[in-house]
Coordinates of C-alpha atoms in Angstrom, one line a residue:
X1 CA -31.9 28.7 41.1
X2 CA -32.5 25.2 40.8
X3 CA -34.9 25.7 38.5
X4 CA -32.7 28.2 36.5
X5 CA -30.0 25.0 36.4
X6 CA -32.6 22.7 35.2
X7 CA -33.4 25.3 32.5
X8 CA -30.2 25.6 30.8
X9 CA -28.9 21.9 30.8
X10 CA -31.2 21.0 27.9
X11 CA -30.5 23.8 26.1
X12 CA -26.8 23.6 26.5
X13 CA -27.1 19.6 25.1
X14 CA -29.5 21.0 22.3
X15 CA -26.5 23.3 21.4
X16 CA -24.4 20.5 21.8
X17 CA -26.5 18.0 19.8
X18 CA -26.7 21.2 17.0
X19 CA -22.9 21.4 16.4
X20 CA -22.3 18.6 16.1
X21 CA -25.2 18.0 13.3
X22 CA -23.5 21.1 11.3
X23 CA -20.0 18.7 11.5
X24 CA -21.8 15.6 10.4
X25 CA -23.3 17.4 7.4
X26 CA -20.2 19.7 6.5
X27 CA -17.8 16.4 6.4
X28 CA -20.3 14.9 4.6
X29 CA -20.5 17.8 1.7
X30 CA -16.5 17.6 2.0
X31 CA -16.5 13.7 1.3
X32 CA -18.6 14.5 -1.4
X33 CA -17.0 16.7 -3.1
X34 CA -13.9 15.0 -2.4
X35 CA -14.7 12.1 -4.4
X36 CA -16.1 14.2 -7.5
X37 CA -12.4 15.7 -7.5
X38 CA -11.0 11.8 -6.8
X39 CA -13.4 10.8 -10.0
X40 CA -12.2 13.5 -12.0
X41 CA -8.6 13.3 -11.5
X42 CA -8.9 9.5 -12.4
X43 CA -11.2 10.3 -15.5
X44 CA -8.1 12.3 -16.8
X45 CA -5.3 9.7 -15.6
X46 CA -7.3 7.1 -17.9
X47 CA -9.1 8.6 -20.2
X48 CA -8.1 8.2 -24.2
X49 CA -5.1 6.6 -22.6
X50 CA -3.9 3.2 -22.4
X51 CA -2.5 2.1 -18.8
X52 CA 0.5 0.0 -19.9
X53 CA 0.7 -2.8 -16.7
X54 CA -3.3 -2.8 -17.3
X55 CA -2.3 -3.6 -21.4
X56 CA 0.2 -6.1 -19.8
X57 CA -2.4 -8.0 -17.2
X58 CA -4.8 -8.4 -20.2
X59 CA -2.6 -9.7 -22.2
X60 CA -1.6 -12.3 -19.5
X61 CA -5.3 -13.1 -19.2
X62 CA -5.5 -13.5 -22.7
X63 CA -3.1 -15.8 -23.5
X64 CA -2.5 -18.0 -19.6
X65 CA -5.1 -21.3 -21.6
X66 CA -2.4 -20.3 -24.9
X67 CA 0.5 -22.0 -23.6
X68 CA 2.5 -18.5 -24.3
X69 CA 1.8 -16.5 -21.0
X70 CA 5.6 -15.6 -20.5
X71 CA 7.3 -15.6 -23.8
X72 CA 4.6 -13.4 -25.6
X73 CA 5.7 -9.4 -25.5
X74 CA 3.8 -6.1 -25.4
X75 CA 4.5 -4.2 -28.4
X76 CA 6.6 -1.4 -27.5
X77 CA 8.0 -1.5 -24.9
X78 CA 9.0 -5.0 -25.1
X79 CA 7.9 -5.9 -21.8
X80 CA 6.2 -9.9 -20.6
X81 CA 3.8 -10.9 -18.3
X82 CA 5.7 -11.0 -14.6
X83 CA 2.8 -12.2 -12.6
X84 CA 2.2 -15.6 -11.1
X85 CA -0.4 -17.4 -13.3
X86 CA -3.1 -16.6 -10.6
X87 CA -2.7 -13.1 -11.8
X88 CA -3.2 -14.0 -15.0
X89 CA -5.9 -16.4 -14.4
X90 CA -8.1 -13.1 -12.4
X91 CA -7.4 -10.6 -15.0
X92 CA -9.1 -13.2 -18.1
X93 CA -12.5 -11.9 -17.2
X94 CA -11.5 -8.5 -18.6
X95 CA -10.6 -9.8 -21.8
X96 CA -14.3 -10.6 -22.2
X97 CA -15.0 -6.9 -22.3
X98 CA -13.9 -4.3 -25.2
X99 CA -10.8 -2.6 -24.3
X100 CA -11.6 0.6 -23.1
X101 CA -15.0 -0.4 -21.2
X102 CA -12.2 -3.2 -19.1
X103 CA -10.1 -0.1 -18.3
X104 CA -12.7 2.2 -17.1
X105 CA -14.4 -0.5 -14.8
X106 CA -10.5 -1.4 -13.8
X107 CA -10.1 2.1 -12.7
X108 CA -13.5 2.7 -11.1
X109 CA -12.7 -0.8 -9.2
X110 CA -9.1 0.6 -8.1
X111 CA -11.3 3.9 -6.5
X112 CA -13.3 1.7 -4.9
X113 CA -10.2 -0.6 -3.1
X114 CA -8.4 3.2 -2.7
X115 CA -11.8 4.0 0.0
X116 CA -11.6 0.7 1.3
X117 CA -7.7 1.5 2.0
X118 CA -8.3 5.0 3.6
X119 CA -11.4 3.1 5.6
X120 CA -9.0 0.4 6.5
X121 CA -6.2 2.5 8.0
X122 CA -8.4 4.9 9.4
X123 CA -10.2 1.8 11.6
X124 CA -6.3 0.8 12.7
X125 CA -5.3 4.0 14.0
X126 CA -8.2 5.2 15.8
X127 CA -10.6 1.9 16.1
X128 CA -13.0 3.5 18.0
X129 CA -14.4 5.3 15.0
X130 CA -18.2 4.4 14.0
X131 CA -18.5 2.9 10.3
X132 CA -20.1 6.3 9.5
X133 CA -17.2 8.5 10.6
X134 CA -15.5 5.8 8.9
X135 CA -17.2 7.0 5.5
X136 CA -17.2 10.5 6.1
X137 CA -13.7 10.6 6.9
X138 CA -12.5 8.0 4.0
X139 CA -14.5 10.1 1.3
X140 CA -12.9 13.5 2.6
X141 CA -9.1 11.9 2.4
X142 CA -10.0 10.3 -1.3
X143 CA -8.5 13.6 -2.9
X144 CA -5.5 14.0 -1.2
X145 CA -4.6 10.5 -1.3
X146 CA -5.2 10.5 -4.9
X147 CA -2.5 12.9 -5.6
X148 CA 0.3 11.5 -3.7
X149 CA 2.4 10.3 -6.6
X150 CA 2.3 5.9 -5.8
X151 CA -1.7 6.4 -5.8
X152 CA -1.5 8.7 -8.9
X153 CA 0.8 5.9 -10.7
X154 CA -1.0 3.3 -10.2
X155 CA -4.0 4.7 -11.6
X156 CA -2.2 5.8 -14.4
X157 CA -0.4 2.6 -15.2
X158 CA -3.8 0.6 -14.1
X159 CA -1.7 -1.6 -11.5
X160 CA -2.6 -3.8 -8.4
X161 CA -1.2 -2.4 -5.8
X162 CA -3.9 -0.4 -3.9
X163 CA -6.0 -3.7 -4.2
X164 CA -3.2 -6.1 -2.2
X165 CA -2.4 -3.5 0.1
X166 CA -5.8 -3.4 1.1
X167 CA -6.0 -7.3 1.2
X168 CA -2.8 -7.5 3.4
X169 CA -4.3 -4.5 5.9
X170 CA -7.3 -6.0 6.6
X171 CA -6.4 -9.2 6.9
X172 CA -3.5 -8.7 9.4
X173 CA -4.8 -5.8 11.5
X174 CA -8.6 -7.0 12.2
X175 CA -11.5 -9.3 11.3
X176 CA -13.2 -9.8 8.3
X177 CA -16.4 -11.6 8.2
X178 CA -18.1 -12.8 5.6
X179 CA -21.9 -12.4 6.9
X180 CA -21.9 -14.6 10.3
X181 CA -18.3 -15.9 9.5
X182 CA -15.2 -14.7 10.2
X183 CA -12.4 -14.8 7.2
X184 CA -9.1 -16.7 9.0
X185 CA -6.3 -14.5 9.4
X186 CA -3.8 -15.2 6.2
X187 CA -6.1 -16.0 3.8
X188 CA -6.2 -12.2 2.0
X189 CA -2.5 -12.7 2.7
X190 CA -2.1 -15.3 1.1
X191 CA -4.4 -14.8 -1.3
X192 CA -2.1 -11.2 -2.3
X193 CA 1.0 -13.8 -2.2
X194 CA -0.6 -15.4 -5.3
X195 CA -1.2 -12.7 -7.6
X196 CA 2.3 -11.1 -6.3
X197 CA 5.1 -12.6 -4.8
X198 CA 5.7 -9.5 -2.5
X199 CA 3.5 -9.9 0.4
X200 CA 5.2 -13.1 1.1
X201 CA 7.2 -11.5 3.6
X202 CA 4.2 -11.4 6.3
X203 CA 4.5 -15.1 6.2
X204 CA 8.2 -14.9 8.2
X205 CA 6.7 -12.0 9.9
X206 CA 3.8 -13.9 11.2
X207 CA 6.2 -16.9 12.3
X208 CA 8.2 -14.6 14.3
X209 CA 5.3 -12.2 16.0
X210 CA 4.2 -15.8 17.2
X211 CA 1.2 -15.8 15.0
X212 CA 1.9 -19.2 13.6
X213 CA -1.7 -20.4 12.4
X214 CA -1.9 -17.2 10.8
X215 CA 0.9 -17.7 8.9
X216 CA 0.3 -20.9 8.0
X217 CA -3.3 -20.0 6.5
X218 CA -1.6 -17.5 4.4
X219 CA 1.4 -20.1 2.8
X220 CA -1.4 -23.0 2.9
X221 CA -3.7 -20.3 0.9
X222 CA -0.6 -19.5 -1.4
X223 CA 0.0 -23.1 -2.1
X224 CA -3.6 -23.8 -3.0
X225 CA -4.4 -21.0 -5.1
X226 CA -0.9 -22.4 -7.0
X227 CA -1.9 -25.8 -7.3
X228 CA -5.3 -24.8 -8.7
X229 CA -4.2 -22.5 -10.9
X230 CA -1.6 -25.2 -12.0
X231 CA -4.4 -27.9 -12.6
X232 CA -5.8 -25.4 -14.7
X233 CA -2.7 -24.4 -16.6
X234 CA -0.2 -27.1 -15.7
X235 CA 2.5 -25.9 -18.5
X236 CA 2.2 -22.0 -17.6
X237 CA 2.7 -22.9 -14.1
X238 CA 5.5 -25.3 -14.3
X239 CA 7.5 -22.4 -16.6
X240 CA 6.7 -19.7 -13.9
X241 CA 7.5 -21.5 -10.9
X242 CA 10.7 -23.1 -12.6
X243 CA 12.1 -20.4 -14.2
X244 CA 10.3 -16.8 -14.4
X245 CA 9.7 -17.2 -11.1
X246 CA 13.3 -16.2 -10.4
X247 CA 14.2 -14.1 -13.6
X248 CA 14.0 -10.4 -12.0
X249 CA 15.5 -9.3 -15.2
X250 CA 12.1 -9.2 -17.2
X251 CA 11.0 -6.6 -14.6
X252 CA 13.3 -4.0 -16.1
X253 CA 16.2 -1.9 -15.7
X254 CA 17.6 -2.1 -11.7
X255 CA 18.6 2.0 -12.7
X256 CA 15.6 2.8 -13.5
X257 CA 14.5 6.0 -11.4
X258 CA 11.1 4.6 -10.0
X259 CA 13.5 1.6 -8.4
X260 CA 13.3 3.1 -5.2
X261 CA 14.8 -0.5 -3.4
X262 CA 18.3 -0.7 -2.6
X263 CA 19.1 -3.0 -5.5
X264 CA 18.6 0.6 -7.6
X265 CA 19.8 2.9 -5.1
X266 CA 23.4 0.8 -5.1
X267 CA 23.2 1.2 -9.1
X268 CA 22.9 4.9 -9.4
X269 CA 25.5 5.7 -6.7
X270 CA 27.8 3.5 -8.1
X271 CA 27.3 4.0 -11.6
X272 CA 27.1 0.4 -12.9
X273 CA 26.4 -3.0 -11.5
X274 CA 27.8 -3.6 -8.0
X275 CA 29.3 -6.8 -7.2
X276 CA 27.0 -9.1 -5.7
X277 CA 28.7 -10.2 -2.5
X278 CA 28.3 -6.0 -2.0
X279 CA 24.6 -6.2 -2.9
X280 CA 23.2 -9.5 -1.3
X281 CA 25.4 -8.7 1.9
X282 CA 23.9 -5.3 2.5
X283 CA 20.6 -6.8 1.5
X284 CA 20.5 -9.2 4.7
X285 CA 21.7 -6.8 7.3
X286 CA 18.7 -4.7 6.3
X287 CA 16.3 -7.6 5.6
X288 CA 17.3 -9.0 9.4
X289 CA 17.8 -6.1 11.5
X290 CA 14.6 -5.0 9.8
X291 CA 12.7 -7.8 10.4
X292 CA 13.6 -7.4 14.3
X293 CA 12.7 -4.3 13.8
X294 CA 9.0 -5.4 12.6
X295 CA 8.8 -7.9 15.7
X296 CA 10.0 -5.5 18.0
X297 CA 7.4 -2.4 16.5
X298 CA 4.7 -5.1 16.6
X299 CA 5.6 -6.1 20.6
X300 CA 6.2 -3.0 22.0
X301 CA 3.8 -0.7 20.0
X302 CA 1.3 -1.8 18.1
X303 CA 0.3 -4.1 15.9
X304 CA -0.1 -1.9 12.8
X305 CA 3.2 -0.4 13.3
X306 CA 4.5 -3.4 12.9
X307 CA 2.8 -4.6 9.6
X308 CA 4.1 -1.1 8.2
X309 CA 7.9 -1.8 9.3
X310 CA 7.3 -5.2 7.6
X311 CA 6.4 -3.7 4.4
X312 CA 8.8 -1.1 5.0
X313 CA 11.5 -3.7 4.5
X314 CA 9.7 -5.4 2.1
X315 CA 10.3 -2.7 -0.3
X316 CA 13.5 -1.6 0.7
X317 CA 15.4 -5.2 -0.1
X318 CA 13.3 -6.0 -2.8
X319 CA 14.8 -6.1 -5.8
X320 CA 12.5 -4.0 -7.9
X321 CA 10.3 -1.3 -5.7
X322 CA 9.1 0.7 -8.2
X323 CA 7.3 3.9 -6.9
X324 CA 4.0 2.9 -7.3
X325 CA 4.4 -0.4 -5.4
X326 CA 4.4 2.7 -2.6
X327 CA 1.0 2.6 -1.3
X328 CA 1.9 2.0 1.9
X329 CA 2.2 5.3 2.2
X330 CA -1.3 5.9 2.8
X331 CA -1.1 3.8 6.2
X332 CA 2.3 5.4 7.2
X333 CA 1.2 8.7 7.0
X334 CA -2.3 8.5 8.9
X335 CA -0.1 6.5 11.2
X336 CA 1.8 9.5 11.7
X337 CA -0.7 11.8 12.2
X338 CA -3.7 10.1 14.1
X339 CA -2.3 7.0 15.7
X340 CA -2.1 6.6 19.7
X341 CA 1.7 5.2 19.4
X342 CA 2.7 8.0 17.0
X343 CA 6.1 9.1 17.7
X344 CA 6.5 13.2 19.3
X345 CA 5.5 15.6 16.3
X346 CA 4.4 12.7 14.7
X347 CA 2.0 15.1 12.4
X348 CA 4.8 17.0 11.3
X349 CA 6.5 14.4 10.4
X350 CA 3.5 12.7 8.3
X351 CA 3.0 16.3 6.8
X352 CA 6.9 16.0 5.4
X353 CA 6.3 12.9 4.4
X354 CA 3.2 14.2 2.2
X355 CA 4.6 16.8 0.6
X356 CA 7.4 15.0 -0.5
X357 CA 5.4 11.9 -2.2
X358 CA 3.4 15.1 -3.6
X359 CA 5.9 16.8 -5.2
X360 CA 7.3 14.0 -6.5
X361 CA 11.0 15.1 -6.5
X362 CA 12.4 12.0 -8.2
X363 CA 10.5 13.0 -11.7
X364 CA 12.4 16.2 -11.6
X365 CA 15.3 14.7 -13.0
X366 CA 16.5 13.0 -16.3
X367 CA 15.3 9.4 -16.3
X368 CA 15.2 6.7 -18.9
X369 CA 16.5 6.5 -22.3
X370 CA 20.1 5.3 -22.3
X371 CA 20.5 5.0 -18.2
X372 CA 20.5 8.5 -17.4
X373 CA 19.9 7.7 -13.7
X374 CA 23.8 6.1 -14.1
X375 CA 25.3 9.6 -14.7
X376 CA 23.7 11.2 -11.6
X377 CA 25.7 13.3 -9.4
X378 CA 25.7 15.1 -5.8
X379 CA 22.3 16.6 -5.0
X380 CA 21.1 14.5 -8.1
X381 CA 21.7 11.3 -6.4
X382 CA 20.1 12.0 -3.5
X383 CA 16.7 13.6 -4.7
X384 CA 16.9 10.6 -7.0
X385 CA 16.5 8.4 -4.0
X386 CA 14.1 10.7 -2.0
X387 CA 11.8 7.7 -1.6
X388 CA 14.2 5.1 -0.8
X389 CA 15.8 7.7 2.2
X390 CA 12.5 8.2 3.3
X391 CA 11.8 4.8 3.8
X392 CA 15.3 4.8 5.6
X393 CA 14.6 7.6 7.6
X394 CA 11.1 5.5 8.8
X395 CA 13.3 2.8 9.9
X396 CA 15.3 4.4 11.6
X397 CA 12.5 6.6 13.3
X398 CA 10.6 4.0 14.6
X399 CA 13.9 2.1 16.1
X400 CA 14.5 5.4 17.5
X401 CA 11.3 6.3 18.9
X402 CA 10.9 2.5 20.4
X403 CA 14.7 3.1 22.1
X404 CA 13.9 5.9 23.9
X405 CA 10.3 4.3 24.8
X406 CA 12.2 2.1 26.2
X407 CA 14.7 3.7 28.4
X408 CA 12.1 6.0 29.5
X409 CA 8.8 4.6 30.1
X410 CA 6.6 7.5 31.6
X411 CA 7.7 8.3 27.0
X412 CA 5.5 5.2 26.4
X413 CA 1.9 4.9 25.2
X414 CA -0.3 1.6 25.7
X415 CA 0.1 -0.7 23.1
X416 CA -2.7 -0.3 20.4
X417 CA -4.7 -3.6 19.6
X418 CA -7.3 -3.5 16.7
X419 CA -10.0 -5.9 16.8
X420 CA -12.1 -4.6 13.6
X421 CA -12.5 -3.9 10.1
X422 CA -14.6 -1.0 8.7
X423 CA -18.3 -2.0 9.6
X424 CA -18.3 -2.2 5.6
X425 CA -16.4 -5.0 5.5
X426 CA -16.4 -6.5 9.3
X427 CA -19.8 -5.6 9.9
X428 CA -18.6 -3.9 13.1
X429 CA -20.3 -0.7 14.6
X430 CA -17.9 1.8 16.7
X431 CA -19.4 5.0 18.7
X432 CA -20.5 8.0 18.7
X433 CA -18.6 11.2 16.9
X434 CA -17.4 13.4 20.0
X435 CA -14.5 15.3 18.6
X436 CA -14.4 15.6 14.7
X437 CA -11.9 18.2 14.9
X438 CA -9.6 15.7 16.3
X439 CA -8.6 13.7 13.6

């Protein structure tokens, strides 16, 4: 019998060892041909085409040595350059290439960071993931990422987005080394501050989570990046920072239906301008209780979950969030659904959440022209805000879910701490693939 025993236990790890071969090689064919689709669908979103914010970024690098970077105007629509100068200053290298070679390697770049974003939120939700499942996994997500409609605008329009989300994720929930040195926590932060004044929120974020060095790296890396850019373009710089800075008026219309923040939520349920005292007053109570919020996710949770609230709030009391500044979504959602702190029916919730930024609902209405979004009604008002309720609805998810956690621990899961980057940027190595199915 013993012999029998000593028989079968190889055979049994062969069998083993042979499964999970056939997964390694199936998720592999499925990351493959997820990123032909992903390649295909973006060949289509920029092909013949011209992105308009991609028009807009090389016309800032075109002109930021002119003297004219915010008073020059894209042809129709009459839109300016919104950007710090740094932004500016990073797209010039473009302009040294003919116009539609600049917006294919732009696009091919933003498929790139969109990898590095899966690979990234992947690593924070389940760290223990090898760099290879890291891959395989990252490359089979690449499609349906590419579809939710943020990702989908922001290739269309050639934005930034995907690339400081990315920045912002690694930097604040791992390490990133730069062959045997490690990057200091705010730099990428910072760095993302510079091109866009949005991530500036993690800097109060990082104050208040007691991360103080880190948030002074990321203001003392704004601040540099600034004051270079300004020796370079002293004149640019001083308009920006003393006037454009401030203007949010170039952006465009607060109605607009892609202004999911509540600036253009107040706007289309009111039907006009609402009084400022109404706006800036509702503003704070959100920006503060959501800020304790975000401290509160970060302490009692995890440390990802509380980046994501951040950002959450971010874009709700910002005073332009157009939908695809939403690519936070991509976090949020594998959050949901793979994430040791995940709230109960967590996957359900992220698979609500996906259909939704699928579907698009808000595009199903009349939009644009001569404020449209003003004459909404009923239904009309809420599916116009679909984004800006889900965001809500987030909130108020995660205060719920660390409430209850709270009043009954034996509810509670161990804090999650992430330590890494994917091994393609941190150089990091995880283990072994025992449950594929799992994620």
């Amino acid at each position: 019998m013993a012999q029998d025993h000593e028989t079968l236990h190889p055979a049994g790890s062969r069998g083993v060892s042979a499964v999970r071969h056939h997964v390694d090689g199936l998720l592999w064919v499925l990351g493959t041909l997820s990123l032909i689709l992903a390649v295909v669908r973006v060949f289509f979103l920029v092909w013949h085409r011209s992105p308009l914010d991609f028009d807009i970024y090389m016309m800032g690098g075109s002109h930021f040595f002119g003297g004219h970077l915010y008073t020059v105007r894209y042809p129709s629509p009459q839109l300016g350059f919104t950007y710090p100068p740094f932004s500016a200053l990073a797209f010039s290298p473009f302009t040294l290439v003919p116009r539609q070679p600049a917006q294919y390697l732009w696009a091919l770049a933003n498929l790139a960071f969109l990898g590095g974003l899966l690979a990234l939120s992947l690593r924070a939700v389940r760290p223990a993931l090898s760099g290879r499942e890291l891959a395989q996994w990252s490359l089979v997500l690449m499609t349906p990422a590419i579809w939710l409609d943020p990702v989908k605008l922001t290739f269309s329009y050639g934005q930034i987005n995907i690339v400081l989300v990315a920045l912002v994720l690694a930097d604040l929930t791992g390490r990133v080394r730069l062959g045997d040195k490690v990057l200091p926590q705010g730099v990428l932060t910072g760095l993302a501050a510079a091109a866009k004044l949005t991530p500036l929120i993690f800097v109060p974020f990082l104050f208040l989570v007691r991360r103080a060095r880190s948030a002074a790296v990321a203001l003392a890396t704004f601040v540099a990046v600034a004051l270079v850019v300004a020796a370079l373009g002293p004149s640019t710089s001083w308009e920006y920072w003393t006037k454009y800075a401030f203007d949010a008026g170039r952006v465009g219309s607060n109605s607009y239906i892609s202004n999911q923040s509540l600036s253009g939520v107040l706007e289309r349920f009111h039907h006009g301008v609402v009084a400022h005292s109404v706006y800036y007053g509702l503003d704070l109570v959100l920006a503060v209780a959501g800020m304790a919020l975000a401290v509160w996710a970060y302490r009692r949770s995890s440390q990802l979950l509380g980046v994501l609230v951040c950002a959450t709030v971010g874009m709700v009391v910002s005073p332009i969030t157009w939908v695809h500044h939403m690519v936070w979504i991509i976090p949020v959602l594998l959050w949901l659904s793979l994430a040791e702190d995940r709230p109960s029916g967590g996957r359900i919730w992220a698979a609500g959440a996906a259909l939704l930024f699928w579907t698009a609902p808000i595009w199903s209405l009349p939009y644009g022209g001569s404020g449209q979004e003003l004459r909404e009604h009923g239904w009309q008002l809420v599916l116009g805000s679909s984004y800006f309720l889900a965001m809500l609805l987030f909130l108020f998810g995660v205060a719920a879910m660390l409430l209850v956690r709270s009043l009954r621990p034996s509810l509670a899961t161990p804090r999650t701490r992430i330590a890494a980057v994917p091994a393609a940027v941190s150089g990091a190595a995880g283990v072994s693939l025992h449950d594929p199915p799992g994620l």
